[in-house]
Coordinates of C-alpha atoms in Angstrom, one line a residue:
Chain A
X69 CA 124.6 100.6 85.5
X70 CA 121.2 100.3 84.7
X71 CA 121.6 100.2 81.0
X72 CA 118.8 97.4 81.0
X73 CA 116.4 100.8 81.5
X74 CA 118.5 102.8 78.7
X75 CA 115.7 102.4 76.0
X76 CA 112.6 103.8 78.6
X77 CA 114.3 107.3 78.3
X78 CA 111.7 110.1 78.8
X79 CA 111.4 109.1 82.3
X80 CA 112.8 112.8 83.4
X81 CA 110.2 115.2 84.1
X82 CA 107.5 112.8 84.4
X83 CA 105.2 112.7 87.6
X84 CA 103.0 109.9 88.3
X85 CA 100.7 109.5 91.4
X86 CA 102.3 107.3 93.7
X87 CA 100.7 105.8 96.8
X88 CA 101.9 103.5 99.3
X89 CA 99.8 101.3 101.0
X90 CA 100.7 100.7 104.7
X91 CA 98.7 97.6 106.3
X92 CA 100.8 96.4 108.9
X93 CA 101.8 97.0 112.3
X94 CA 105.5 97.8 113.1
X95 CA 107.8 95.7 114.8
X96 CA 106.5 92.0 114.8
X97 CA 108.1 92.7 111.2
X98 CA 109.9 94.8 109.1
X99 CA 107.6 95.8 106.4
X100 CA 106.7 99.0 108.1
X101 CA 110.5 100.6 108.6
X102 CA 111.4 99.4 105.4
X103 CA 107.9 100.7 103.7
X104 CA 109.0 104.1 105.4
X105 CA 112.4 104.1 103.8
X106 CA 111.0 104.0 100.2
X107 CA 109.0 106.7 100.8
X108 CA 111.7 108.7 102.0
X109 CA 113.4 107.8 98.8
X110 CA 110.5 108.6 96.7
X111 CA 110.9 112.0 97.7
X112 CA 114.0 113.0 95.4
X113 CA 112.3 111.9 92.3
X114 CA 109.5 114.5 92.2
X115 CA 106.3 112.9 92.1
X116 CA 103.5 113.1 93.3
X117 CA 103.4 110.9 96.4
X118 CA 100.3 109.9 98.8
X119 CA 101.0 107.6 102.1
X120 CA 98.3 105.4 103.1
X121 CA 97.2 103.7 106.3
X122 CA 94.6 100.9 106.4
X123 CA 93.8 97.9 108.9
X124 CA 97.3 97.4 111.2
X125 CA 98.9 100.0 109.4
X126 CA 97.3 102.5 111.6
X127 CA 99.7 101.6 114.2
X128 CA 102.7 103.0 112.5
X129 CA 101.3 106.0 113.3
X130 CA 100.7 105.7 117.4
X131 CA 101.7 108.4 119.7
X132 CA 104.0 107.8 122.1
X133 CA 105.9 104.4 121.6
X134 CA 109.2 103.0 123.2
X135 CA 110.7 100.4 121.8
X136 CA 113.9 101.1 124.0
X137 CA 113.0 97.4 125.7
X138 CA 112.8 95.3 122.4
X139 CA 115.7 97.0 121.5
X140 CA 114.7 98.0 118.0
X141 CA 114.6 101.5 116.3
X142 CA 111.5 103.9 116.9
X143 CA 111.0 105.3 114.0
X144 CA 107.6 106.4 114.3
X145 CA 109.2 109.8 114.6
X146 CA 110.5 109.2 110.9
X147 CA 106.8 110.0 110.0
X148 CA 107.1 113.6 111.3
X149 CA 110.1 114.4 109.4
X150 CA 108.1 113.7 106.3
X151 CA 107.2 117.0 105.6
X152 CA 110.6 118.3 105.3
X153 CA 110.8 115.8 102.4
X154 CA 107.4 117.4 100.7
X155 CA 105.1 114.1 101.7
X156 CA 102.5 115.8 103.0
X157 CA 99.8 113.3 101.0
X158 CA 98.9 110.8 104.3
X159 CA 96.0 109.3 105.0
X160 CA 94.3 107.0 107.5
X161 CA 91.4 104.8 106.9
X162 CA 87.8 105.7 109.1
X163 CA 87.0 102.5 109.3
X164 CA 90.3 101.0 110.2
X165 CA 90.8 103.7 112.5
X166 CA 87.3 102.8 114.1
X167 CA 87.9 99.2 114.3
X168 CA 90.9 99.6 116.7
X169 CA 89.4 102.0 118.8
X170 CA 91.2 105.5 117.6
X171 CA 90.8 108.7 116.7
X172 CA 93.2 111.4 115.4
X173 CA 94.4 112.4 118.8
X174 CA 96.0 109.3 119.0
X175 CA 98.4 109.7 116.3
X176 CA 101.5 111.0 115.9
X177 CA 101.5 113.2 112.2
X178 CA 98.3 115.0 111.3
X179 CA 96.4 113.2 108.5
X180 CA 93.6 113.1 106.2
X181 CA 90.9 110.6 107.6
X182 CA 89.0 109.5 104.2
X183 CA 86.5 106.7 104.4
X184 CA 86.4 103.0 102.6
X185 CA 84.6 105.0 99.8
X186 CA 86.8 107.7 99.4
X187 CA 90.1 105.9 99.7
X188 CA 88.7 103.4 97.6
X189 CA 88.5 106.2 94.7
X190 CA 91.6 108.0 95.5
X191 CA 93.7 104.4 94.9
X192 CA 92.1 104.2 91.7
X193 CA 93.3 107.4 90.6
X194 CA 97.2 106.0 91.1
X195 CA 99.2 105.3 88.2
X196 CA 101.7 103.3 90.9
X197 CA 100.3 101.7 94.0
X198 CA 103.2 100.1 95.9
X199 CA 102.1 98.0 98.9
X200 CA 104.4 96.4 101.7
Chain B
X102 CA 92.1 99.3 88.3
X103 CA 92.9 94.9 89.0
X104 CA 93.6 94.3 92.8
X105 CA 95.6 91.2 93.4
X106 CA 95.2 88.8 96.7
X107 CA 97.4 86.4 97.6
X108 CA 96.3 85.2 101.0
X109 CA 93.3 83.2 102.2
X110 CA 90.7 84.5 103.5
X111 CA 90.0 82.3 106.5
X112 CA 93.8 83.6 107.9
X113 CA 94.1 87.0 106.7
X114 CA 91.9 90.2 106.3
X115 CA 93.6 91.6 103.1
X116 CA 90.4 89.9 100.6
X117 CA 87.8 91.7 103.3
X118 CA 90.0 94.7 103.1
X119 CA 90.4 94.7 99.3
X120 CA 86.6 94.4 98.6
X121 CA 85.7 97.2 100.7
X122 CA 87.8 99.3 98.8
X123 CA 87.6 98.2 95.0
X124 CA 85.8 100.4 93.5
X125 CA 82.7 99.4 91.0
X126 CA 83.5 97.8 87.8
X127 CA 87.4 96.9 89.2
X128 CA 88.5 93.4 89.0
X129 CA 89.9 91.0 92.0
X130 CA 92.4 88.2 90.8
X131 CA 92.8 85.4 93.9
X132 CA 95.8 84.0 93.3
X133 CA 98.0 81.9 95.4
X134 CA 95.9 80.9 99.0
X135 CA 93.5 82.9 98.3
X136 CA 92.2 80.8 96.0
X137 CA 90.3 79.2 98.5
X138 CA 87.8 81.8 99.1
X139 CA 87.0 81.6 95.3
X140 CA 85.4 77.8 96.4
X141 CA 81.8 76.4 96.9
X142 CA 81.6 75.8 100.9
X143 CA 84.1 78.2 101.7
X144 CA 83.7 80.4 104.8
X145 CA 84.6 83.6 102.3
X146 CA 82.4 82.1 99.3
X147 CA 79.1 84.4 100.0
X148 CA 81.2 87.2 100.5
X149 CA 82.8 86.9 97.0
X150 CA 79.5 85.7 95.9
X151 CA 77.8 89.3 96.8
X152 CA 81.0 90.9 95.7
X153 CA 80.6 89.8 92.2
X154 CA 77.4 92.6 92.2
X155 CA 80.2 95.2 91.5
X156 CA 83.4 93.8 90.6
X157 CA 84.5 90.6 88.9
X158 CA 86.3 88.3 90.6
X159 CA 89.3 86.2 88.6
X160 CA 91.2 83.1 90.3
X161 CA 94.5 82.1 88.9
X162 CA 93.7 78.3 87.4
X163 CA 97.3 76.9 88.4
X164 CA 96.7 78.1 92.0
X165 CA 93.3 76.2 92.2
X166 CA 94.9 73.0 90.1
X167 CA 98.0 73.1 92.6
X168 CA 95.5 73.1 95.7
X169 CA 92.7 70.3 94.1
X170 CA 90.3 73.1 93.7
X171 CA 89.5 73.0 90.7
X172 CA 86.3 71.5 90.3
X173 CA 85.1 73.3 93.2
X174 CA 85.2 76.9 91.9
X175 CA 81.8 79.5 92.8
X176 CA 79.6 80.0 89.3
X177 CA 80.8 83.7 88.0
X178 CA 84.4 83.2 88.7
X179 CA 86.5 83.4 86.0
X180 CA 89.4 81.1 86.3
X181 CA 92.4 82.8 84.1
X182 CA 96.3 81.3 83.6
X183 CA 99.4 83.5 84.1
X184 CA 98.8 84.4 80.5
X185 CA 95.2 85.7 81.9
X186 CA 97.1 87.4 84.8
X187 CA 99.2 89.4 82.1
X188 CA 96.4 90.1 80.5
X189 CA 94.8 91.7 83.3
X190 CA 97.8 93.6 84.4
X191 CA 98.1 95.3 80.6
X192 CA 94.1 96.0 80.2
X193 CA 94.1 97.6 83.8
X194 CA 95.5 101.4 84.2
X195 CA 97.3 99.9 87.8
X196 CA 97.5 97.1 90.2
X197 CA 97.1 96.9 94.2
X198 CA 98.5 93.9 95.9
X199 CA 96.6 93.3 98.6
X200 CA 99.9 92.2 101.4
Chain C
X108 CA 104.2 96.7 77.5
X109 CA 107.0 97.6 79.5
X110 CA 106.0 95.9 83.0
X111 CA 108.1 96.2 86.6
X112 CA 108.2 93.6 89.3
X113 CA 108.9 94.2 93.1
X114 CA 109.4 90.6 95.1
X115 CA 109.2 91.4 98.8
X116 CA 109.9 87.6 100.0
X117 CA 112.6 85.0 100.0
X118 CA 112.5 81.6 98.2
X119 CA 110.7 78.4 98.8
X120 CA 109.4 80.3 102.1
X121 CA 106.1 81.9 100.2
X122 CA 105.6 81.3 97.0
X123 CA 106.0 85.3 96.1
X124 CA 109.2 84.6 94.0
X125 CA 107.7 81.8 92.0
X126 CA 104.3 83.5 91.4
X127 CA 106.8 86.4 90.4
X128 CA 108.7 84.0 87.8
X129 CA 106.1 82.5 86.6
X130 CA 104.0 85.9 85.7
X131 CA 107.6 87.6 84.4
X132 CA 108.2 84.5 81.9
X133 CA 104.8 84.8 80.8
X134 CA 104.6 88.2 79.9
X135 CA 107.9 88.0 78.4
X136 CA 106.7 85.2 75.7
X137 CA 103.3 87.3 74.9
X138 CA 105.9 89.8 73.6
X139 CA 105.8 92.3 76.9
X140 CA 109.4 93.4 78.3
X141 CA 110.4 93.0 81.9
X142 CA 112.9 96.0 82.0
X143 CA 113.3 95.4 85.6
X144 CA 112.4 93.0 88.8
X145 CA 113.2 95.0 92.6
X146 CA 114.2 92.3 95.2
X147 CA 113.1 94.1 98.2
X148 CA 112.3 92.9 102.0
X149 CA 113.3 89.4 102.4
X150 CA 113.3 89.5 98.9
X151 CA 116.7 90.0 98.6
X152 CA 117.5 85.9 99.7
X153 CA 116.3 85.5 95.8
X154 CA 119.9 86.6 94.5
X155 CA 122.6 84.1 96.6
X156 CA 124.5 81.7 94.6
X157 CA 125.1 79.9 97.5
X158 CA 121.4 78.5 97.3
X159 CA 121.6 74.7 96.5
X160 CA 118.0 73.4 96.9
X161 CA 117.6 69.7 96.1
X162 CA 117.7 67.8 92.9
X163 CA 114.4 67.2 93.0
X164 CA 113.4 70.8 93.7
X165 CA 112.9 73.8 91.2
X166 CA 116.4 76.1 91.5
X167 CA 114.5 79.4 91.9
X168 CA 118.0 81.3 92.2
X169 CA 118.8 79.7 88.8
X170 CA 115.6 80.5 87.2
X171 CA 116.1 84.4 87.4
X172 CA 119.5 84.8 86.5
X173 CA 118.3 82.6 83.1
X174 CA 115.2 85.2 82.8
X175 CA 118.3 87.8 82.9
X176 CA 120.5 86.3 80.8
X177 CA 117.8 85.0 78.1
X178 CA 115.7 88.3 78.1
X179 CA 118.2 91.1 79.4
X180 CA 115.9 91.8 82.8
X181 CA 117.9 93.9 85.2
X182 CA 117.2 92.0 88.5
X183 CA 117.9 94.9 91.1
X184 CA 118.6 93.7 94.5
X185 CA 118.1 96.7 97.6
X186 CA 121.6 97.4 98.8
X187 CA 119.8 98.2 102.2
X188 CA 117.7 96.0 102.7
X189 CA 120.8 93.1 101.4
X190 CA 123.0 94.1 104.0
X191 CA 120.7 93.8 106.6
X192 CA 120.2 90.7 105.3
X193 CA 123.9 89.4 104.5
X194 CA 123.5 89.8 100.5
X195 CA 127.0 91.3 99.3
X196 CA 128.3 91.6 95.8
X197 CA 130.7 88.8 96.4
X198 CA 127.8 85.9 96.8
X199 CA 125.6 87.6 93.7
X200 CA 124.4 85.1 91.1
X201 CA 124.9 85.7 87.8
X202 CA 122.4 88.6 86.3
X203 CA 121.9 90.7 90.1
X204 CA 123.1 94.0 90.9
X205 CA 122.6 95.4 94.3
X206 CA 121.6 98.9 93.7
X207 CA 119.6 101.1 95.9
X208 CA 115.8 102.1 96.5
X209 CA 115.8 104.6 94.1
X210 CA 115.8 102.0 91.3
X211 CA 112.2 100.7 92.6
X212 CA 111.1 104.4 92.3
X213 CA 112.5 104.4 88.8
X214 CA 111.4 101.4 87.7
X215 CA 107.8 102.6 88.9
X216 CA 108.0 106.1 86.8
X217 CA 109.1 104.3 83.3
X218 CA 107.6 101.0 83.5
X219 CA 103.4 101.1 82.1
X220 CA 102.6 98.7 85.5
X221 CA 104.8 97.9 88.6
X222 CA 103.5 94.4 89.8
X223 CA 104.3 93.7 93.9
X224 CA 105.0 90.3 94.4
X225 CA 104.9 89.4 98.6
X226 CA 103.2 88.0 101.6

């Protein structure tokens, strides 16, 4: 059905840099679970994929939640399963990380900590940023 | 690279979180509430103001008209319709939008 | 240019969807192609036929299907992120599909830009 995309053939074997941008907290709303589920999805077209986590969106990453009284999913755990799906590109923000008082210890997947500068260069070297 | 910002700067973080990482020589289009910050007297106008050192900043003219802001845009902006916004979409290798 | 559009809100809520029009008509008449809008998060409210704002109001429902009908854009809405959402095929306007996530992806390998409209 998506005939509409018919005359952009050459699409197969093509891998661009894709990063997602993760700025917000989970729970108080959805943009965080349904960030994660693209990135999962990402995964079976075979590109090359970077996750990133700036301001809020370094609480995606928290060890040790329990949403069991909100009575929502926790899938913070989702993020540890993303190796099996080749992400392995994640990285947190120093800055952001600073701001709310963490360090790596405090989060649940290892990950790259870049600074402003650094992460500022590696988003311009996407060819797709995707931000939720 | 263009990074897009949609929110004002006096409620969100995403226009102090997108100049700390454009890189030199990017460009920042304000569109929609952010807008505002792109305005003499506004609590975010010497922060664009120094900003425009390393990147330029763009503000989407219907945005400022909609809001009565037009007259009141910061010297160095460049004010841009959505035929500008194409524009800078198709002359930039990618786009952040700064949610 | 071929350029793809992601709208992560709802109508008349934010003004994500219009923004989204607005810049998808535009580069349409300066001879780009839209092969492809994603209605993602919220986003997916943009597709209901059941939407009847008033007279007096734009129809932003209305406006995409006529983008889809007058320019062939494939307006994609997230089968996920619809059902959470109550989207099904049987209250579609004319011109949306519900398709999954993996048309984003796609539309972010063969488009030149992918353009996120949101909140």
């Amino acid at each position: 059905m998506s005939d509409m995309m018919d005359d952009m053939d050459g699409g197969e074997g093509v891998v661009k840099k894709f990063m997602f941008v993760n700025r917000k907290a989970p729970h108080g709303t959805v943009y965080a679970l349904e960030g994660l589920e693209v990135v999962l999805i990402s995964a079976a077209f075979d590109q090359d994929v970077s996750m990133v986590f700036t301001d809020d969106g370094v609480y995606e990453l928290i060890k040790g939640m329990n949403t069991k009284g909100i009575e929502v999913k926790d899938f913070s755990k989702t993020y540890r399963a993303l190796e099996g799906y080749d992400i392995e590109k994640l990285y947190v923000e120093k800055e952001s990380m600073d701001a709310r008082g963490l360090t790596e210890d405090d989060l649940i997947v290892d990950v790259t900590v870049l600074d402003s500068g650094e992460m500022a260069s590696l988003m311009a070297e996407q060819d797709v940023v995707i931000s939720f | 690279m263009l990074h897009i910002v949609n929110k004002s700067a006096t409620e969100r973080n995403s226009l102090e979180s997108c100049l700390r990482m454009a890189t030199k020589g990017s460009a920042v289009l304000l569109i929609e509430d952010a807008v505002y910050a792109a305005t003499q007297g506004s609590a975010a106008a010497a922060k664009v103001q120094a900003a425009m050192a390393d990147v330029q900043i763009y503000a989407l003219g219907p945005d400022l008209d909609a809001r009565g802001m037009a007259a009141r845009v910061l010297d160095g902006v460049k004010v841009v319709d959505y035929g500008g916004f194409v524009d800078l979409v198709t002359e930039h290798n990618s786009c952040q939008s700064w949610l | 240019m071929k350029i793809g559009i992601m709208v992560s809100e709802g109508p008349y809520n934010h003004q994500a969807s219009d923004t989204a029009y607005l810049f998808a008509r535009t580069a349409i008449e300066k001879g780009h192609s839209v092969p492809r809008v994603f209605f993602y998060h919220d986003g997916v409210n943009n597709s209901t036929r059941l939407t009847e704002p008033p007279q007096d109001d734009r129809n932003v429902v209305n406006r995409w299907s006529k983008l889809a009908e007058d320019h062939g854009v494939d307006l994609v809405v997230c089968v996920a992120a619809g059902l959470r959402r109550g989207i099904k095929d049987d209250i579609l306007a004319p011109g949306f599909r519900i398709s999954g996530l993996g048309q984003l992806v796609e539309a972010g390998i063969q488009c030149d830009r992918l353009v996120t409209f949101g909140d």
